[in-house]
Short mmCIF file of C-alpha atoms and ligand atoms in Angstrom, two decimals:
data_model
loop_
_atom_site.label_atom_id
_atom_site.label_comp_id
_atom_site.label_asym_id
_atom_site.label_seq_id
_atom_site.Cartn_x
_atom_site.Cartn_y
_atom_site.Cartn_z
CA UNK A 127 288.26 -211.11 -140.91
CA UNK A 128 285.33 -209.91 -142.94
CA UNK A 129 285.87 -207.01 -145.36
CA UNK A 130 284.20 -204.47 -143.04
CA UNK A 131 286.48 -205.43 -140.16
CA UNK A 132 289.57 -205.24 -142.39
CA UNK A 133 288.51 -201.82 -143.59
CA UNK A 134 288.02 -200.47 -140.09
CA UNK A 135 291.33 -201.99 -138.97
CA UNK A 136 293.07 -200.23 -141.87
CA UNK A 137 291.30 -196.98 -141.04
CA UNK A 138 292.30 -197.27 -137.38
CA UNK A 139 295.93 -197.85 -138.37
CA UNK A 140 295.83 -194.86 -140.68
CA UNK A 141 294.33 -192.61 -137.99
CA UNK A 142 296.90 -193.87 -135.49
CA UNK A 143 299.88 -193.19 -137.75
CA UNK A 144 298.47 -189.83 -138.80
CA UNK A 145 298.07 -188.75 -135.18
CA UNK A 146 301.61 -189.98 -134.45
CA UNK A 147 302.90 -187.84 -137.31
CA UNK A 148 300.97 -184.84 -136.08
CA UNK A 149 302.14 -185.16 -132.48
CA UNK A 150 305.78 -186.06 -133.31
CA UNK A 151 306.19 -183.22 -135.87
CA UNK A 152 306.44 -180.09 -133.73
CA UNK A 153 308.77 -181.76 -131.19
CA UNK A 154 311.14 -182.83 -133.95
CA UNK A 155 311.00 -179.34 -135.42
CA UNK A 156 311.95 -177.81 -132.04
CA UNK A 157 314.85 -180.25 -131.71
CA UNK A 158 316.06 -179.33 -135.17
CA UNK A 159 315.86 -175.59 -134.38
CA UNK A 160 317.69 -176.10 -131.08
CA UNK A 161 320.44 -178.07 -132.83
CA UNK A 162 320.77 -175.25 -135.34
CA UNK A 163 321.14 -172.75 -132.49
CA UNK A 164 323.84 -174.92 -130.94
CA UNK A 165 325.74 -175.25 -134.23
CA UNK A 166 325.62 -171.49 -134.89
CA UNK A 167 326.76 -170.71 -131.34
CA UNK A 168 329.68 -173.15 -131.50
CA UNK A 169 330.81 -172.74 -135.13
CA UNK A 170 331.89 -169.10 -134.86
CA UNK A 171 329.29 -167.68 -137.27
CA UNK A 172 328.37 -164.94 -134.79
CA UNK A 173 331.99 -163.73 -134.66
CA UNK A 174 331.53 -162.00 -137.99
CA UNK A 175 327.81 -162.03 -138.77
CA UNK A 176 326.62 -160.57 -135.41
CA UNK A 177 327.78 -157.05 -134.49
CA UNK A 178 329.29 -156.85 -130.98
CA UNK A 179 329.37 -160.62 -130.43
CA UNK A 180 333.13 -161.20 -129.94
CA UNK A 181 333.57 -157.88 -128.11
CA UNK A 182 330.91 -158.83 -125.53
CA UNK A 183 331.97 -162.45 -125.15
CA UNK A 184 328.79 -163.59 -126.87
CA UNK A 185 326.39 -161.52 -124.77
CA UNK A 186 324.22 -160.39 -127.66
CA UNK A 187 320.47 -161.18 -127.43
CA UNK A 188 319.52 -164.00 -129.75
CA UNK A 189 317.08 -161.70 -131.53
CA UNK A 190 320.12 -159.84 -132.93
CA UNK A 191 322.12 -162.87 -134.05
CA UNK A 192 323.27 -163.02 -137.69
CA UNK A 193 321.86 -159.61 -138.63
CA UNK A 194 325.06 -158.89 -140.60
CA UNK A 195 327.94 -156.48 -140.10
CA UNK A 196 328.20 -153.08 -141.85
CA UNK A 197 331.92 -152.95 -140.97
CA UNK A 198 333.77 -154.47 -143.91
CA UNK A 199 336.88 -156.63 -144.20
CA UNK A 200 339.38 -155.18 -146.64
CA UNK A 201 342.11 -157.25 -148.29
CA UNK A 202 343.44 -158.20 -151.73
CA UNK A 203 339.93 -159.49 -152.57
CA UNK A 204 338.37 -156.05 -152.08
CA UNK A 205 335.99 -155.29 -149.21
CA UNK A 206 333.41 -157.82 -148.05
CA UNK A 207 330.66 -157.53 -145.46
CA UNK A 208 329.39 -160.48 -143.41
CA UNK A 209 325.90 -160.82 -144.89
CA UNK A 210 322.66 -160.38 -142.99
CA UNK A 211 321.74 -164.07 -142.92
CA UNK A 212 318.41 -163.29 -141.22
CA UNK A 213 317.30 -161.53 -144.41
CA UNK A 214 319.19 -163.60 -146.99
CA UNK A 215 318.07 -167.00 -145.77
CA UNK A 216 314.38 -166.11 -145.76
CA UNK A 217 314.55 -165.95 -149.53
CA UNK A 218 316.20 -169.35 -150.06
CA UNK A 219 314.63 -172.80 -150.25
CA UNK A 220 316.36 -175.64 -148.38
CA UNK A 221 317.85 -176.76 -151.69
CA UNK A 222 319.16 -173.28 -152.53
CA UNK A 223 320.66 -173.03 -149.03
CA UNK A 224 322.51 -176.34 -149.46
CA UNK A 225 323.89 -175.13 -152.80
CA UNK A 226 324.96 -171.72 -151.40
CA UNK A 227 326.53 -173.32 -148.34
CA UNK A 228 328.69 -175.56 -150.53
CA UNK A 229 329.89 -172.86 -152.97
CA UNK A 230 333.13 -170.86 -152.57
CA UNK A 231 332.77 -167.35 -151.08
CA UNK A 232 335.15 -164.42 -150.72
CA UNK A 233 337.44 -164.08 -147.66
CA UNK A 234 337.38 -163.99 -144.76
CA UNK A 235 334.24 -166.17 -144.89
CA UNK A 236 335.36 -169.69 -143.88
CA UNK A 237 333.23 -171.19 -146.64
CA UNK A 238 335.18 -174.48 -146.49
CA UNK A 239 333.77 -175.06 -142.97
CA UNK A 240 330.21 -174.77 -144.28
CA UNK A 241 331.10 -176.91 -147.29
CA UNK A 242 332.28 -179.72 -145.04
CA UNK A 243 329.16 -179.76 -142.82
CA UNK A 244 326.76 -182.65 -143.24
CA UNK A 245 323.39 -181.95 -144.89
CA UNK A 246 321.63 -182.63 -141.55
CA UNK A 247 323.70 -179.96 -139.79
CA UNK A 248 323.20 -177.43 -142.57
CA UNK A 249 319.46 -178.08 -142.52
CA UNK A 250 319.38 -177.59 -138.73
CA UNK A 251 321.12 -174.22 -139.19
CA UNK A 252 318.57 -173.36 -141.86
CA UNK A 253 315.67 -174.30 -139.55
CA UNK A 254 317.09 -172.15 -136.74
CA UNK A 255 317.72 -169.04 -138.87
CA UNK A 256 314.32 -169.30 -140.56
CA UNK A 257 312.66 -169.80 -137.18
CA UNK A 258 314.18 -166.51 -135.90
CA UNK A 259 312.68 -164.68 -138.89
CA UNK A 260 314.03 -161.64 -140.74
CA UNK A 261 315.65 -158.76 -138.83
CA UNK A 262 317.99 -155.81 -139.41
CA UNK A 263 319.14 -154.21 -142.65
CA UNK A 264 320.90 -155.60 -145.70
CA UNK A 265 324.69 -155.14 -145.49
CA UNK A 266 326.57 -152.86 -147.94
CA UNK A 267 327.45 -154.32 -151.33
CA UNK A 268 330.85 -155.91 -151.95
CA UNK A 269 333.47 -153.40 -153.13
CA UNK A 270 336.05 -154.70 -155.69
CA UNK A 271 339.79 -154.06 -155.09
CA UNK A 272 340.94 -150.51 -155.77
CA UNK A 273 337.48 -148.92 -155.52
CA UNK A 274 336.52 -146.37 -152.89
CA UNK A 275 335.06 -147.79 -149.67
CA UNK A 276 332.50 -145.56 -147.98
CA UNK A 277 331.95 -147.54 -144.80
CA UNK A 278 334.11 -148.40 -141.78
CA UNK A 279 336.25 -151.46 -142.40
CA UNK A 280 338.94 -153.65 -140.88
CA UNK A 281 342.23 -154.02 -142.74
CA UNK A 282 342.65 -157.74 -143.04
CA UNK A 283 346.31 -157.95 -143.96
CA UNK A 284 349.10 -159.84 -142.21
CA UNK A 285 351.81 -157.49 -140.99
CA UNK A 286 355.44 -158.07 -140.07
CA UNK A 287 355.75 -161.39 -141.87
CA UNK A 288 359.30 -162.85 -141.95
CA UNK A 289 359.45 -162.32 -145.74
CA UNK A 290 358.60 -158.64 -145.33
CA UNK A 291 361.21 -158.26 -142.58
CA UNK A 292 363.81 -159.76 -144.88
CA UNK A 293 362.77 -157.38 -147.69
CA UNK A 294 363.03 -154.39 -145.33
CA UNK A 295 366.43 -155.52 -144.01
CA UNK A 296 367.90 -155.66 -147.50
CA UNK A 297 366.96 -152.02 -148.20
C1 LIG B 59 335.74 -164.45 -140.30
C2 LIG B 59 334.41 -163.89 -140.55
C3 LIG B 59 333.26 -164.85 -140.87
C4 LIG B 59 332.87 -165.99 -140.18
C5 LIG B 59 333.49 -166.59 -138.93
C6 LIG B 59 331.70 -166.49 -140.87
N1 LIG B 59 331.41 -165.70 -141.94
FE1 LIG B 59 329.92 -166.01 -143.30
N2 LIG B 59 330.57 -164.43 -144.38
C7 LIG B 59 331.59 -163.56 -144.04
C8 LIG B 59 331.77 -162.56 -145.07
C9 LIG B 59 332.78 -161.44 -145.07
C10 LIG B 59 330.82 -162.86 -146.08
C11 LIG B 59 330.60 -162.15 -147.42
C12 LIG B 59 331.46 -162.86 -148.45
C13 LIG B 59 331.31 -162.28 -149.85
O1 LIG B 59 331.00 -161.10 -150.00
O2 LIG B 59 331.53 -163.04 -150.81
C14 LIG B 59 330.09 -164.04 -145.61
C15 LIG B 59 329.07 -164.66 -146.34
C16 LIG B 59 328.33 -165.72 -145.88
C17 LIG B 59 327.26 -166.34 -146.61
C18 LIG B 59 326.80 -165.94 -148.02
C19 LIG B 59 325.62 -165.07 -147.90
C20 LIG B 59 325.24 -164.39 -149.18
O3 LIG B 59 325.10 -163.17 -149.12
O4 LIG B 59 325.14 -165.05 -150.21
C21 LIG B 59 326.75 -167.32 -145.82
C22 LIG B 59 325.60 -168.25 -146.16
C23 LIG B 59 327.50 -167.33 -144.59
N3 LIG B 59 328.47 -166.35 -144.66
C24 LIG B 59 327.25 -168.17 -143.53
C25 LIG B 59 328.10 -168.32 -142.43
C26 LIG B 59 327.95 -169.33 -141.41
C27 LIG B 59 326.78 -170.30 -141.32
C28 LIG B 59 329.00 -169.20 -140.56
C29 LIG B 59 329.36 -170.08 -139.40
C30 LIG B 59 329.61 -171.48 -139.71
C31 LIG B 59 329.82 -168.08 -141.07
N4 LIG B 59 329.23 -167.57 -142.18
C32 LIG B 59 330.99 -167.63 -140.48
C33 LIG B 59 332.36 -163.63 -142.90
C34 LIG B 59 332.33 -164.67 -141.98
#
């Protein structure tokens, strides 16, 4: 091949691979977002982070998913509110998200489930939440144990445990 031919062959290959990248990109992105939707729907995140989700058997429009819950969970750890992930996650890079998702959080957040997810799955969740965009209001701030709680909350304490029964019986 003469140099001109080689050059045009290289250019043609470059144009071909560039157009492949451009056409394959959006489809892969949609697949990633759809996988994130599937993981969120099946991993129980909406139970706490989407108001009305468990009560309605999951019949909450997707536009309202993960907007956070202003009803707190009160226990020995204080009172926590399932964060508005639609707002929070807009402010995090992929790397920050991976770090947050692997760090311990207060109860009743099942942070160990997030910790044990593969990077690919966490990144799909990230793609889905970012794709939905921000929505709703920030949730109330965490209240430490013993301080006054000004919002509605669930008491998250086991009752009637065998140990407690035994303690009551001995009174
Ligand atoms: C049983 C209720 C519950 C479930 C189920 C749950 N969360 Fe949470 N989540 C919480 C609570 C409560 C907090 C706030 C914890 C705190 O204040 O430290 C939280 C916090 C978080 C945070 C930290 C946000 C921040 O403000 O830094 C992330 C991220 C998160 N949850 C993601 C998820 C994902 C993803 C799922 C599904 C795999 C999920 N959660 C399932 C209750 C829950």
